[in-house]
Coordinates of C-alpha atoms and ligand atoms in Angstrom, one line a residue:
M1 CA -6.5 20.7 -14.6
L2 CA -6.3 17.0 -14.8
R3 CA -9.6 15.2 -15.6
V4 CA -9.9 12.5 -12.9
G5 CA -12.1 9.4 -12.6
I6 CA -12.3 6.9 -9.8
I7 CA -13.2 3.2 -10.1
G8 CA -14.6 1.5 -7.0
L9 CA -16.6 3.5 -4.5
G10 CA -16.1 1.2 -1.4
T11 CA -14.4 1.9 1.9
I12 CA -11.1 3.6 0.9
S13 CA -12.6 5.6 -2.0
A14 CA -13.9 8.3 0.5
V15 CA -10.3 9.2 1.3
H16 CA -9.4 9.5 -2.4
L17 CA -12.6 11.5 -3.2
A18 CA -11.9 14.0 -0.4
V19 CA -8.4 14.6 -1.8
I20 CA -9.5 14.9 -5.5
R21 CA -12.3 17.3 -4.6
K22 CA -9.9 19.6 -2.7
S23 CA -7.1 19.4 -5.3
A24 CA -6.2 22.5 -7.2
Q25 CA -4.5 20.3 -9.8
A26 CA -7.5 18.1 -10.6
E27 CA -11.3 18.0 -11.1
L28 CA -13.5 15.0 -10.4
V29 CA -15.1 14.1 -13.7
A30 CA -16.5 10.6 -13.3
A31 CA -16.9 7.7 -10.9
C32 CA -17.6 4.0 -11.5
D33 CA -18.9 1.2 -9.4
I34 CA -20.8 -2.0 -10.4
D35 CA -23.1 -1.3 -7.5
A36 CA -25.7 1.4 -8.6
S37 CA -26.3 2.5 -5.0
K38 CA -22.8 3.9 -4.8
A39 CA -23.8 6.7 -7.2
A40 CA -24.9 8.5 -4.0
D41 CA -21.3 8.8 -2.9
A42 CA -20.3 10.8 -6.0
P43 CA -23.3 13.1 -6.8
D44 CA -20.9 15.8 -8.1
C45 CA -19.7 13.9 -11.2
H46 CA -20.9 11.5 -13.9
F47 CA -21.6 8.0 -12.6
Y48 CA -21.0 4.7 -14.5
Q49 CA -21.5 1.1 -13.8
D50 CA -19.2 -0.1 -16.6
V51 CA -15.6 0.9 -16.6
E52 CA -15.0 0.7 -20.3
E53 CA -18.0 2.9 -20.9
M54 CA -16.6 5.5 -18.6
L55 CA -13.1 5.3 -20.1
S56 CA -14.4 5.6 -23.7
Q57 CA -16.8 8.5 -22.9
E58 CA -14.9 10.7 -20.5
K59 CA -11.3 11.2 -22.0
L60 CA -9.9 11.1 -18.5
D61 CA -6.2 12.0 -17.7
V62 CA -6.0 10.0 -14.5
V63 CA -8.0 7.1 -12.9
H64 CA -7.8 6.1 -9.3
L65 CA -8.3 2.3 -8.7
C66 CA -10.0 1.6 -5.3
L67 CA -10.9 -1.9 -6.2
P68 CA -10.5 -5.5 -4.9
H69 CA -6.9 -6.7 -5.4
Y70 CA -7.7 -9.1 -8.2
L71 CA -8.9 -6.2 -10.4
H72 CA -5.9 -3.9 -10.0
V73 CA -3.8 -5.3 -12.9
P74 CA -6.6 -5.8 -15.4
M75 CA -8.2 -2.4 -14.7
A76 CA -4.8 -0.7 -14.8
L77 CA -4.1 -2.3 -18.2
L78 CA -7.5 -1.3 -19.5
A79 CA -7.1 2.3 -18.3
N80 CA -3.6 2.4 -19.9
R81 CA -5.1 1.3 -23.2
Y82 CA -7.4 4.3 -22.9
H83 CA -4.4 6.6 -22.4
C84 CA -5.0 7.3 -18.7
H85 CA -2.4 7.6 -16.0
V86 CA -3.3 5.2 -13.1
L87 CA -3.1 5.5 -9.4
T88 CA -3.9 2.1 -8.0
E89 CA -4.5 1.3 -4.3
K90 CA -2.0 -1.2 -2.9
P91 CA -1.1 -3.9 -3.6
L92 CA 0.1 -3.6 -7.2
G93 CA -1.4 -7.0 -7.9
L94 CA -2.0 -10.4 -6.3
S95 CA 1.6 -11.5 -6.7
V96 CA 4.8 -10.6 -8.5
A97 CA 3.7 -12.6 -11.5
D98 CA 0.5 -10.6 -11.6
G99 CA 2.1 -7.2 -11.0
E100 CA 4.8 -7.8 -13.6
R101 CA 2.1 -7.6 -16.3
L102 CA 2.3 -3.8 -15.6
V103 CA 6.0 -3.5 -16.2
H104 CA 5.6 -3.0 -20.0
P105 CA 2.1 -1.7 -20.6
E106 CA 0.8 -1.0 -24.1
N107 CA 1.3 2.8 -23.6
P108 CA 4.4 3.2 -21.4
E109 CA 4.2 7.0 -21.5
Y110 CA 1.2 6.8 -19.2
K111 CA 2.3 6.4 -15.6
I112 CA 1.2 3.7 -13.2
A113 CA 1.6 4.6 -9.6
V114 CA 0.9 2.7 -6.4
C115 CA -0.6 4.0 -3.2
F116 CA 1.9 3.4 -0.4
Q117 CA 1.0 6.6 1.4
N118 CA 3.1 5.8 4.4
R119 CA 6.2 6.6 2.4
F120 CA 5.0 10.2 2.5
N121 CA 4.7 10.3 6.3
Q122 CA 7.0 12.9 8.0
T123 CA 8.3 10.2 10.2
T124 CA 9.3 8.0 7.2
I125 CA 10.9 10.9 5.3
K126 CA 12.8 12.1 8.4
L127 CA 14.2 8.6 9.0
Q128 CA 15.2 8.2 5.4
N129 CA 17.0 11.5 5.5
I130 CA 18.8 10.8 8.7
L131 CA 20.0 7.4 7.6
A132 CA 21.2 8.8 4.3
E133 CA 22.9 11.9 5.8
T134 CA 24.7 10.1 8.6
Q135 CA 25.4 7.1 6.4
A136 CA 24.2 5.0 9.4
H137 CA 24.9 1.3 9.3
V138 CA 21.5 -0.5 9.6
I139 CA 21.9 -3.9 11.3
G140 CA 18.2 -4.9 11.7
G141 CA 14.6 -4.0 11.9
K142 CA 11.2 -5.0 13.4
G143 CA 7.7 -4.5 12.1
L144 CA 4.5 -5.2 14.1
V145 CA 1.0 -5.0 12.7
I146 CA -1.3 -6.0 15.5
W147 CA -4.8 -5.3 14.5
N148 CA -8.5 -6.3 14.7
R149 CA -10.4 -7.5 11.7
G150 CA -13.5 -9.6 12.5
Q151 CA -15.8 -11.7 10.5
D152 CA -17.9 -8.7 9.7
Y153 CA -15.0 -7.0 7.9
Y154 CA -14.7 -10.1 5.6
D155 CA -18.4 -10.5 5.2
A156 CA -18.8 -6.9 4.1
S157 CA -16.5 -7.5 1.1
P158 CA -16.1 -11.3 0.6
W159 CA -13.1 -10.8 -1.8
R160 CA -11.0 -9.9 1.2
G161 CA -11.2 -13.4 2.7
T162 CA -10.2 -15.3 -0.4
I163 CA -6.8 -16.0 -1.9
V164 CA -8.0 -15.3 -5.5
G165 CA -9.7 -12.1 -4.4
S166 CA -7.0 -10.5 -2.2
G167 CA -3.9 -12.7 -2.2
G168 CA -4.0 -12.7 1.6
T169 CA -3.8 -10.6 4.7
L170 CA -0.2 -9.9 4.1
S171 CA -1.1 -8.1 0.9
N172 CA -4.1 -6.4 2.5
Q173 CA -3.0 -5.3 6.0
S174 CA 0.7 -5.8 6.2
I175 CA 2.1 -4.6 2.9
H176 CA 2.7 -1.0 4.0
T177 CA 4.9 -2.1 6.9
I178 CA 6.7 -4.7 4.8
D179 CA 7.3 -1.9 2.2
L180 CA 8.8 0.4 4.8
L181 CA 11.0 -2.5 6.2
Q182 CA 12.5 -3.1 2.8
L183 CA 12.9 0.6 2.2
F184 CA 15.1 0.9 5.3
C185 CA 16.7 -2.6 5.4
G186 CA 16.6 -3.7 1.8
P187 CA 17.4 -5.1 -0.7
F188 CA 15.6 -8.4 0.3
V189 CA 17.5 -11.7 0.1
D190 CA 15.4 -14.4 1.7
C191 CA 13.0 -15.3 4.5
R192 CA 11.6 -17.9 6.7
A193 CA 7.9 -17.3 7.5
Q194 CA 4.7 -18.9 8.8
L195 CA 1.2 -17.9 7.8
L196 CA -1.2 -18.7 10.6
H197 CA -4.9 -19.1 11.2
L198 CA -5.3 -18.2 14.9
T199 CA -9.0 -17.4 14.8
D200 CA -12.0 -19.4 13.8
M201 CA -13.1 -16.8 11.2
K202 CA -14.6 -18.4 8.1
I203 CA -11.9 -17.1 5.7
E204 CA -9.5 -18.7 3.4
V205 CA -6.7 -16.2 3.9
E206 CA -4.3 -16.3 6.9
D207 CA -5.2 -14.0 9.8
S208 CA -1.7 -13.8 11.2
S209 CA 1.9 -14.2 10.2
V210 CA 5.4 -14.3 11.6
A211 CA 8.7 -14.0 9.7
N212 CA 12.4 -13.6 9.8
L213 CA 13.4 -11.5 6.8
H214 CA 17.0 -11.4 5.6
F215 CA 18.3 -8.4 3.6
Q216 CA 21.6 -7.8 1.9
N217 CA 24.7 -7.1 4.2
N218 CA 23.3 -9.5 6.7
V219 CA 20.5 -7.1 7.8
R220 CA 17.7 -9.1 9.5
A221 CA 14.2 -8.0 10.4
Y222 CA 11.6 -9.7 12.6
F223 CA 8.0 -9.3 11.3
N224 CA 4.7 -10.2 13.1
S225 CA 1.2 -9.4 12.0
T226 CA -2.3 -10.5 13.2
N227 CA -5.9 -9.5 12.6
S228 CA -6.9 -11.4 15.8
Y229 CA -6.2 -8.7 18.4
V230 CA -9.1 -6.9 20.3
T231 CA -8.3 -3.5 18.8
D232 CA -6.0 -1.8 16.3
S233 CA -2.7 -1.2 18.0
S234 CA -0.4 1.4 16.4
V235 CA 1.8 -0.2 13.8
E236 CA 5.4 -0.4 15.2
L237 CA 8.5 -0.1 13.1
E238 CA 12.0 -0.3 14.6
I239 CA 15.2 0.2 12.8
V240 CA 18.5 -0.6 14.6
T241 CA 21.8 0.9 13.5
T242 CA 25.3 0.4 15.0
D243 CA 24.8 3.6 17.0
S244 CA 21.1 3.9 17.9
K245 CA 17.6 2.6 17.6
F246 CA 14.8 4.4 15.7
E247 CA 11.2 3.7 16.4
I248 CA 8.1 4.8 14.6
R249 CA 4.9 4.3 16.7
D250 CA 1.8 6.3 17.3
G251 CA 2.8 8.7 14.6
E252 CA 6.1 9.6 16.3
L253 CA 9.7 8.9 15.3
T254 CA 12.1 8.6 18.2
E255 CA 15.7 7.8 18.5
T256 CA 17.2 6.0 21.5
L257 CA 20.9 6.4 21.8
K258 CA 23.3 3.8 23.4
D259 CA 23.4 5.8 26.7
G260 CA 19.6 5.4 26.9
E261 CA 18.8 9.0 25.9
C262 CA 15.6 9.2 23.9
R263 CA 14.6 12.1 21.7
L264 CA 11.6 12.9 19.5
L265 CA 12.6 13.5 15.9
A266 CA 9.4 13.9 13.9
S267 CA 5.6 13.6 14.2
D268 CA 2.9 12.8 11.7
M269 CA -0.3 14.7 11.5
P270 CA -3.1 12.4 13.0
N271 CA -5.9 11.4 10.6
T272 CA -9.0 12.8 12.3
E273 CA -11.2 12.6 9.2
F274 CA -10.9 8.9 8.4
K275 CA -9.7 5.7 10.1
S276 CA -6.5 6.6 12.0
Y277 CA -4.5 3.6 10.6
Y278 CA -4.8 4.9 7.0
G279 CA -2.4 7.6 8.2
S280 CA -2.7 11.2 6.9
S281 CA -0.6 11.0 3.8
H282 CA -3.0 10.0 1.0
G283 CA -3.3 13.7 0.1
R284 CA 0.5 14.2 -0.2
L285 CA 0.9 11.1 -2.3
I286 CA -2.0 11.9 -4.7
E287 CA -0.9 15.6 -5.1
A288 CA 2.7 14.4 -5.8
F289 CA 1.4 12.0 -8.4
Y290 CA -0.6 14.7 -10.1
Q291 CA 2.4 17.0 -10.1
S292 CA 4.6 14.2 -11.6
I293 CA 2.1 13.9 -14.4
L294 CA 1.9 17.7 -15.0
E295 CA 5.7 18.1 -14.9
N296 CA 6.4 14.7 -16.4
T297 CA 8.8 13.6 -13.7
S298 CA 9.2 10.1 -12.3
D299 CA 8.6 11.2 -8.7
Y300 CA 6.0 8.6 -7.8
I301 CA 5.9 5.1 -6.5
S302 CA 6.4 3.1 -9.7
V303 CA 5.6 -0.5 -10.7
P304 CA 9.2 -1.7 -10.0
E305 CA 9.1 0.0 -6.6
A306 CA 5.8 -1.7 -5.7
L307 CA 7.0 -5.1 -6.8
K308 CA 9.6 -5.1 -4.0
S309 CA 7.1 -5.7 -1.2
L310 CA 5.2 -8.2 -3.3
A311 CA 8.4 -10.2 -3.8
I312 CA 8.8 -10.4 0.0
I313 CA 5.1 -11.5 0.4
D314 CA 5.5 -14.1 -2.3
A315 CA 8.6 -15.5 -0.5
M316 CA 6.8 -15.5 2.8
V317 CA 3.8 -17.4 1.4
Q318 CA 6.2 -19.9 -0.3
S319 CA 8.3 -20.3 2.8
S320 CA 5.2 -21.1 4.9
E321 CA 4.1 -23.7 2.4
D322 CA 7.6 -25.2 2.0
K323 CA 8.4 -24.9 5.8
D324 CA 11.8 -23.7 4.6
T325 CA 13.9 -20.6 3.7
V326 CA 12.8 -19.1 0.4
N327 CA 15.1 -16.7 -1.7
V328 CA 13.9 -13.6 -3.4
T329 CA 12.1 -14.5 -6.6
R330 CA 13.1 -11.3 -8.5
Ligands
NAD401 N1 -3.9 2.6 1.4 C1 -4.6 2.2 2.5 O1 -4.3 2.5 3.6 C2 -5.8 1.4 2.2 C3 -6.8 1.2 3.2 C4 -7.9 0.4 3.0 C5 -8.1 -0.2 1.7 N2 -7.1 -0.1 0.8 C6 -7.1 -0.7 -0.5 O2 -8.2 -0.1 -1.3 C7 -8.7 -1.1 -2.2 C8 -10.2 -1.2 -2.0 O3 -10.5 -1.7 -0.7 P1 -11.9 -1.4 0.0 O4 -11.7 -1.9 1.4 O5 -12.3 0.0 -0.2 O6 -12.8 -2.4 -0.8 P2 -14.4 -2.4 -0.9 O7 -14.8 -3.8 -1.1 O8 -15.0 -1.7 0.3 O9 -14.7 -1.6 -2.2 C9 -14.5 -2.0 -3.5 C10 -15.5 -1.4 -4.4 O10 -15.2 -1.8 -5.7 C11 -16.4 -2.0 -6.4 N3 -16.2 -2.9 -7.6 C12 -15.9 -4.2 -7.6 N4 -15.8 -4.7 -8.8 C13 -15.9 -3.6 -9.6 C14 -15.8 -3.4 -11.0 N5 -15.6 -4.4 -11.9 N6 -16.0 -2.1 -11.5 C15 -16.3 -1.1 -10.7 N7 -16.4 -1.2 -9.4 C16 -16.2 -2.4 -8.8 C17 -17.3 -2.7 -5.3 O11 -18.7 -2.6 -5.7 C18 -17.0 -1.8 -4.1 O12 -17.8 -0.7 -4.0 C19 -8.0 -2.4 -1.9 O13 -6.9 -2.5 -2.8 C20 -7.4 -2.2 -0.5 O14 -6.3 -2.9 -0.2 C21 -6.0 0.7 1.0

């Protein structure tokens, strides 16, 4: 059994805690949050308010980081120093430069994995398999993240609204969809993008973005995100090949052929326990990570993998500042 600890008992930690508590591969040993009132969320393990105290006392095998973005890299490095495997919530860091600090940690035999749970969706896996098996020629893609986040969302955790705290809305809300776009369309080459403030929310970060992403072999993707809508629409991902069009929306993967015939190829389990837009794949990702530790495989989303979406976001931010096309930085 892996001895597991969790750092950060805010909004997303409930999803991690539910998986850890149910896991046959792990036991919840300790939890840490600077806010003493959060002890109530983890009454079944030791509670700490200081990360280093927890790491030095508990001899943990794995720690989950459910922390503000600016703490992901320093806390991952600290946990690595204490010989812990790390699963950090997305993004890997604030930027490529920040995330790259995890490429060669002090103890490289301890894994660092990133929580892109949508890679474990049935719809994602099915589309990956189809594209690989049919050797389909991808010519383009589209990603839409049309959501609602109000001032209350930012006021509840002020780091979310600052550049130094979160990096921006792209890193916070859009990164899963950007990650899937690069998975199907990549490798990334360059982009032209604009980051926008469409609302009057008192936040430093953009609330919306639009981009034209260019991948190798002249594959192009259109991307659009906003937090200014009245509700959370389903994320939409479209991948176009020379023969057909694949769409993932509302947890379903469909294929539309050139003659207009549309067929359902896969469905994701709806998330009825937590917010639906988290998807239902945290459990699969966490269990797969535990298995990769126990069997010492590299079957998890690694630091180099997680840097790919950060590189696109860095380029989008730079393009918006420069009002010009920006090439991949790594
Ligand atoms: N994968 C997903 O679908 C998904 C969904 C939501 C959030 N997230 C990610 O989860 C992470 C956390 O987001 P959230 O919305 O839960 O944040 P939050 O602000 O609700 O919670 C963060 C918690 O960390 C605690 N904390 C801050 N500094 C600390 C420190 N030094 N030591 C210990 N605890 C500390 C805070 O007190 C708070 O309880 C972010 O990376 C976010 O992007 C991922």
